[in-house]
Amino acid sequence: MPPPKVLMVAEKPSIALAIASVLSHGQMFTRRGSTEVHEFEGMFRDSPAHFKVTSVIGHVFSLDFPAKYQDWSATDPFDLFQAQVVKNESNPKAHICRHLNQEARGCRYLVLWLDCDREGENICFEVLESSGFNIRDAYRARFSSVTEKDVLKALDNLVKPNRAESLAVDARQEIDLKVGVAFTRFQTSFFQGKYGNLDSRVISYGPCQTPTLGFCVQRYLQMNTFKPEKFWSLHPYIFHNGYEIQLEWQRGKLFDINVAMMFQKLVAQDGVLKVTEMSEKQETKARPVGLNTVNLLKVASSALGFGPQMAMQLAERLYTQGYISYPRTESTAYPPSFDFRGALSAQANNPTWGNYVQGLLTNGYHKPRSGTDVGDHPPITPMRSAAEDTLGNDAWKLYQYICQHFIGTVCPDCKYLRRKVEFSIGGESFHCTGHNVITKGFTAIMPWLAVSDKNLPSFIKGQKIEVSKMELYEGSTAPPDYLTESDLISLMENNGIGTDASIPVHINNICERNYVQVQAGRKLVPTTLGITLVRGYQTIDPDLCLPDIRSFIEQQITLIAKGQIDHHYVVQHVIQQFMQKFSYFVKKIEDMDALFEAQFSTLTESGRILSKCGKCLRYMKYISAQPPRLYCGTCEEVYDLPQKGIIKLYKELCCPLDNFELLLCSMPGPEGKSYPLCPYCYSNPPFEGIEALINTAKTGTSGKMGKGAGMPCTLCPHPSCPNSLVSQGVCACPECSGTLVLDPVSAPKWRLFCNMCNCLVFLPQGAHRISTTRERCSECDSSIIEVDFNKKTTPLEDGSTLHRGCILCDELLHSLIEMKHGRGFRSSRGRGRGRKVGYRGRGRGGKMMDPKMSFRDF
DNA sequence: GCAAGGTC
C-alpha cells in the first residue's frame, strides 16, 4: 500500500517553499500550479508519508453583497444591514479554490501552515472549504518562523484549527462591509452633484478610514482654535573661562509680565550668581529594538520622505528579491534561534559600515534588547548584502536604513555624562547643563541619533560669577503643527486602527478621496471636504469619527474569538447598534448639509455657460468638478456627462429628438477618441433596450444603467440624424461586438474608432475631408466612405481628389488604412479566440461576414 | 462607485 498523502497549505508561496525546503532537506520536486506545489517523501506522525506543500495568496474569499444589492439606485442603504452576504473568490483569476480542490484529491491529511493570528485562522477555514477536507483530518501548525527548529517543532505539536477565532474574523468582515457600504452609499448619493465645486465621486465612510481622517481634522481644529499666549522668562548670560552661556530659569516661563518683572528686579538687585550645586550623572541612550513595520513606515516618512504606500512597495520589492526579511510584522523581538552572526557577516564588506561590523564580529556583538514578540514574523532585517546601483536610489535608501537599524540593535548602548551646574541669585535658581559622550555605541552606525557633546567650563562650588547680561525674554505659545504622516501612524497604532499591512492603505485612501493632502515635510493637511465631513459627524454623532468605533468592534469580536458568545448573536447586536446610528445620521443629515452649504457653492453660482437646454432654450452651466454635469438653472435640472474627457460645444448642432445642443467629448492624448453626445439623450436614452447595450459597452455586463454610463450619439440608433451610429458607423469592430464609427473631428489624422472598445483604425492621412455616405458596399455591407484627398498627395492616378469606396473591399482604401488599439498594439492575427462576429451595429439586416478575414492584411 | 483584511 502506498504511504498516505499529506497536503500542506501555507499563507503565501514563499512560506510554502521554506517549509518544504526544511522538511525535504532540499530534496523536493516542484511543479507549477495556481501556486507552486512542492512534493517529497517524509515521515508524518511516525509513519512514512508523501507530502505536497502549496499555498494560498492571502485570503481565498472576500465578503460582498449578492448581485441584487449592487445597484445603488435600486437599494435602500438601510436594507444592507439586514442583507445576506456572500463569499466570493478574492482573486477569481488565480483559481486558488480550484487549485486547492485538485491538490486535495487523494490526500489523507491536511496541515495548515497559516500565520498565527486571527486572519490566519480564518484562512484555515477558507482552505478547508475550498479543498473539501473534513476538519477531522485537518491540523494546524503553529510556528513563528520558518527555521528548521521551528518548523519541526510545529509539526510535532500540531493542534486543531480554532473555529472561534475564525468566526470572529467572519463577524468583523460582515460588520465592516455593512457599516462601510451603507454609510458610503448614503452620503455619496446625498451629496453627489449637489454642489458645484465639490468633488464627490465617492464620499466614503469606514470604521478605520474615518477615524484616521478624524485625527487629521482634530489637529487642524486645534490649530485653528488655538489662542497664543504671551509668556516671559529670565535669561541670564555669563562669561566664564572663555564660554558665553545662557542659563535656564528653574521657573521656566511665567504668563504674567508683572510677576516676571518683579523677579527681574530681585535678580538685578543681587547682581551676582553663586554656584550652589554641581552634579554629574551617567546617562544611557538605549539601542533600538528590532524593526517592525510601523516603525519602518514612520522612519521612511519622517527621515526618507517616502509615504507609507511607497515605503511598503519598496520593502516588498526588497523582500521578493531576497534582500530583507518579510516586511509585514508587528514583533520587535528576535526569535531565540536568530542567526546574528550570519546576518552581520553579510554586512561585513559594506563600504560605509563594513569596518564597524567586522569589529562587532571579532570583538563580540551585544545581545539585542528583548522587544515584544507578537508571534507573527521576526523583525525586519537585511538578508544579504546589496549595492546601490543594483537596487536603485529609493530602494537603496530604505535598505540602508534597515541595515543600520539591524546593526544598531546589536551594538552597545550610547553612554554619556550629563553635567549640571546650579546657580542662585536673588533667591532664584538657574542652571546650565553639558553633555560628554563616553561611548557612541549604536549611534556610530545611526549617526542621526547621536548625542552631541556640549562642554561646560569648570566651576567651583560657592564661586561667585557676574551676570554679563540679563534678558527678560518675551515669547508666545505657538499652535501645534499639522499632523505628520509619522504622527498619524503612531496614533493609528496606539488606537488600534488598521494593521501593519492596512495602515498605509487607510492613509492612502483618505488622500485619494481628497479628504487630506500630503504637503511639504509629509504633513497631512485636511481639505475643505475632509474638514466638513468630520465637523458634520461631530455635530450629528461624534462616535462616527472617533477611534472608539473601531475598538468597540474589536472588543465585540474578541468575545467571539474567546468562545464566550455566539457569533450570530454578536453580529446582530453590533449591526443593530449601527442601524440605530445610521437611522439617526440619515434623519440629521441636514445638519451636515448646512456645513456643506456654507463651504461649497451651489450649482447656480458655479460652472460656466456652455450649451442650450432643449426644453427652455436657455443656456446651461457646465460644472467640471467630479462628477461632471450640466445644470439648467431655469428648469433646475442636472444632466450627467461622461466622467472622463474634455467637454466642448459641438458646432452648435442640435439633437433632432429633443432640441438640446450637442456636446463633443474628447479623450486626452494623441490617440484619444472624440464623440458627440446629446446631454438629454445621454442620461435618458430615447430607444428601448439601449441600456443593455450601453452597459455592455461600459462595463462588459448587462443590467441597469450605472453612474457614468450613458448613450452618446455613437450608440444612438436614430435612422436619419447625421450624428447617429446609423449615419457615422462604417463597419463591425474586428475586436468586439461594437461598430467602428468615424471620428468627426479627427482631421487631418482621420480615423475610425470603436464605439465599445478601444480599437482604433487610421484612415488615409492628410485627406481634406472624409465622410460617410448612405451607400453600402455590395460585398460586405459596410458604409461606403467618401474621401477628398489632398491635391498634392492624392494617390489617384489622374490627379483627381474625390474617391468613394469600402474600406475593406476597395483595394486603394484598404491599402491606406492601418489598425491600432488605444492601449498597446496587438496584432489581430492568430489570436484564435474563436469569436463569432457578424455584421451588426447599423441596425439593418446585412449579409453575415467575418471582419477578421477582411482585416487579415493589417 | 462602496469596507477592511490578507498578499503580489
mmCIF file of N, CA, C and O in Angstrom, chain A residues 705-738:
data_model
loop_
_atom_site.group_PDB
_atom_site.id
_atom_site.type_symbol
_atom_site.label_atom_id
_atom_site.label_comp_id
_atom_site.label_asym_id
_atom_site.label_seq_id
_atom_site.Cartn_x
_atom_site.Cartn_y
_atom_site.Cartn_z
ATOM 1 N N MET A 705 -28.586 50.757 -16.138
ATOM 2 C CA MET A 705 -27.525 51.729 -16.364
ATOM 3 C C MET A 705 -26.933 52.212 -15.045
ATOM 4 O O MET A 705 -27.658 52.598 -14.150
ATOM 5 N N GLY A 706 -25.634 52.143 -14.940
ATOM 6 C CA GLY A 706 -24.997 52.632 -13.723
ATOM 7 C C GLY A 706 -24.567 54.067 -13.921
ATOM 8 O O GLY A 706 -24.766 54.640 -14.987
ATOM 9 N N LYS A 707 -23.987 54.648 -12.873
ATOM 10 C CA LYS A 707 -23.462 56.007 -12.980
ATOM 11 C C LYS A 707 -22.296 56.027 -13.948
ATOM 12 O O LYS A 707 -21.536 55.091 -14.038
ATOM 13 N N GLY A 708 -22.222 57.140 -14.690
ATOM 14 C CA GLY A 708 -21.098 57.288 -15.582
ATOM 15 C C GLY A 708 -21.283 56.577 -16.907
ATOM 16 O O GLY A 708 -20.459 56.679 -17.787
ATOM 17 N N ALA A 709 -22.360 55.850 -17.044
ATOM 18 C CA ALA A 709 -22.628 55.209 -18.323
ATOM 19 C C ALA A 709 -23.772 55.968 -18.963
ATOM 20 O O ALA A 709 -24.741 56.317 -18.306
ATOM 21 N N GLY A 710 -23.643 56.244 -20.231
ATOM 22 C CA GLY A 710 -24.714 56.960 -20.901
ATOM 23 C C GLY A 710 -24.693 56.673 -22.374
ATOM 24 O O GLY A 710 -23.829 55.943 -22.857
ATOM 25 N N MET A 711 -25.656 57.247 -23.103
ATOM 26 C CA MET A 711 -25.733 56.976 -24.532
ATOM 27 C C MET A 711 -25.227 58.170 -25.347
ATOM 28 O O MET A 711 -25.931 59.149 -25.513
ATOM 29 N N PRO A 712 -24.006 58.075 -25.858
ATOM 30 C CA PRO A 712 -23.543 59.109 -26.763
ATOM 31 C C PRO A 712 -24.148 58.874 -28.151
ATOM 32 O O PRO A 712 -24.745 57.822 -28.390
ATOM 33 N N CYS A 713 -23.985 59.818 -29.055
ATOM 34 C CA CYS A 713 -24.553 59.663 -30.401
ATOM 35 C C CYS A 713 -24.008 58.424 -31.110
ATOM 36 O O CYS A 713 -24.678 57.836 -31.948
ATOM 37 N N THR A 714 -22.796 58.017 -30.740
ATOM 38 C CA THR A 714 -22.200 56.862 -31.411
ATOM 39 C C THR A 714 -22.867 55.546 -31.039
ATOM 40 O O THR A 714 -22.523 54.493 -31.553
ATOM 41 N N LEU A 715 -23.813 55.590 -30.099
ATOM 42 C CA LEU A 715 -24.582 54.377 -29.784
ATOM 43 C C LEU A 715 -26.046 54.569 -30.165
ATOM 44 O O LEU A 715 -26.865 53.684 -29.971
ATOM 45 N N CYS A 716 -26.379 55.758 -30.706
ATOM 46 C CA CYS A 716 -27.787 56.076 -30.956
ATOM 47 C C CYS A 716 -28.266 55.493 -32.286
ATOM 48 O O CYS A 716 -27.663 55.731 -33.336
ATOM 49 N N PRO A 717 -29.355 54.734 -32.239
ATOM 50 C CA PRO A 717 -29.845 54.106 -33.471
ATOM 51 C C PRO A 717 -30.785 54.999 -34.296
ATOM 52 O O PRO A 717 -31.507 54.495 -35.160
ATOM 53 N N HIS A 718 -30.774 56.306 -34.056
ATOM 54 C CA HIS A 718 -31.657 57.204 -34.821
ATOM 55 C C HIS A 718 -31.397 57.026 -36.325
ATOM 56 O O HIS A 718 -30.260 57.117 -36.778
ATOM 57 N N PRO A 719 -32.456 56.795 -37.123
ATOM 58 C CA PRO A 719 -32.247 56.423 -38.521
ATOM 59 C C PRO A 719 -31.770 57.564 -39.424
ATOM 60 O O PRO A 719 -31.103 57.329 -40.425
ATOM 61 N N SER A 720 -32.083 58.829 -39.059
ATOM 62 C CA SER A 720 -31.731 59.879 -40.022
ATOM 63 C C SER A 720 -30.830 60.977 -39.475
ATOM 64 O O SER A 720 -30.303 61.776 -40.242
ATOM 65 N N CYS A 721 -30.647 61.040 -38.132
ATOM 66 C CA CYS A 721 -29.779 62.096 -37.584
ATOM 67 C C CYS A 721 -28.362 61.898 -38.129
ATOM 68 O O CYS A 721 -27.830 60.794 -38.095
ATOM 69 N N PRO A 722 -27.743 62.957 -38.633
ATOM 70 C CA PRO A 722 -26.414 62.797 -39.246
ATOM 71 C C PRO A 722 -25.321 62.417 -38.252
ATOM 72 O O PRO A 722 -24.223 62.081 -38.666
ATOM 73 N N ASN A 723 -25.625 62.484 -36.952
ATOM 74 C CA ASN A 723 -24.588 62.147 -35.966
ATOM 75 C C ASN A 723 -24.740 60.765 -35.361
ATOM 76 O O ASN A 723 -23.931 60.340 -34.564
ATOM 77 N N SER A 724 -25.822 60.075 -35.721
ATOM 78 C CA SER A 724 -26.125 58.809 -35.061
ATOM 79 C C SER A 724 -25.186 57.706 -35.521
ATOM 80 O O SER A 724 -24.442 57.856 -36.497
ATOM 81 N N LEU A 725 -25.256 56.623 -34.803
ATOM 82 C CA LEU A 725 -24.491 55.428 -35.153
ATOM 83 C C LEU A 725 -24.829 55.008 -36.579
ATOM 84 O O LEU A 725 -23.964 54.613 -37.353
ATOM 85 N N VAL A 726 -26.109 55.128 -36.924
ATOM 86 C CA VAL A 726 -26.556 54.691 -38.247
ATOM 87 C C VAL A 726 -25.854 55.494 -39.336
ATOM 88 O O VAL A 726 -25.438 54.954 -40.357
ATOM 89 N N SER A 727 -25.660 56.803 -39.081
ATOM 90 C CA SER A 727 -25.036 57.632 -40.107
ATOM 91 C C SER A 727 -23.510 57.558 -40.076
ATOM 92 O O SER A 727 -22.864 57.605 -41.108
ATOM 93 N N GLN A 728 -22.946 57.479 -38.885
ATOM 94 C CA GLN A 728 -21.494 57.558 -38.760
ATOM 95 C C GLN A 728 -20.795 56.202 -38.684
ATOM 96 O O GLN A 728 -19.587 56.125 -38.799
ATOM 97 N N GLY A 729 -21.570 55.135 -38.471
ATOM 98 C CA GLY A 729 -20.972 53.807 -38.378
ATOM 99 C C GLY A 729 -20.462 53.358 -39.735
ATOM 100 O O GLY A 729 -21.071 53.640 -40.761
ATOM 101 N N VAL A 730 -19.311 52.677 -39.741
ATOM 102 C CA VAL A 730 -18.726 52.239 -41.011
ATOM 103 C C VAL A 730 -18.766 50.716 -41.154
ATOM 104 O O VAL A 730 -19.258 50.190 -42.138
ATOM 105 N N CYS A 731 -18.256 50.007 -40.146
ATOM 106 C CA CYS A 731 -18.284 48.553 -40.232
ATOM 107 C C CYS A 731 -18.125 47.960 -38.841
ATOM 108 O O CYS A 731 -17.878 48.687 -37.871
ATOM 109 N N ALA A 732 -18.282 46.644 -38.746
ATOM 110 C CA ALA A 732 -18.198 45.990 -37.445
ATOM 111 C C ALA A 732 -16.764 46.057 -36.923
ATOM 112 O O ALA A 732 -15.814 46.030 -37.698
ATOM 113 N N CYS A 733 -16.635 46.178 -35.611
ATOM 114 C CA CYS A 733 -15.309 46.188 -34.983
ATOM 115 C C CYS A 733 -14.718 44.781 -35.048
ATOM 116 O O CYS A 733 -15.408 43.818 -34.745
ATOM 117 N N PRO A 734 -13.462 44.655 -35.469
ATOM 118 C CA PRO A 734 -12.864 43.322 -35.552
ATOM 119 C C PRO A 734 -12.523 42.753 -34.179
ATOM 120 O O PRO A 734 -12.210 41.576 -34.055
ATOM 121 N N GLU A 735 -12.576 43.584 -33.143
ATOM 122 C CA GLU A 735 -12.138 43.156 -31.819
ATOM 123 C C GLU A 735 -13.275 42.837 -30.870
ATOM 124 O O GLU A 735 -13.087 42.125 -29.895
ATOM 125 N N CYS A 736 -14.437 43.437 -31.087
ATOM 126 C CA CYS A 736 -15.526 43.222 -30.143
ATOM 127 C C CYS A 736 -16.846 43.290 -30.896
ATOM 128 O O CYS A 736 -16.873 43.323 -32.121
ATOM 129 N N SER A 737 -17.925 43.380 -30.152
ATOM 130 C CA SER A 737 -19.218 43.387 -30.817
ATOM 131 C C SER A 737 -19.651 44.803 -31.200
ATOM 132 O O SER A 737 -20.791 45.020 -31.573
ATOM 133 N N GLY A 738 -18.752 45.765 -31.082
ATOM 134 C CA GLY A 738 -19.095 47.151 -31.394
ATOM 135 C C GLY A 738 -19.003 47.470 -32.876
ATOM 136 O O GLY A 738 -18.824 46.588 -33.719
#
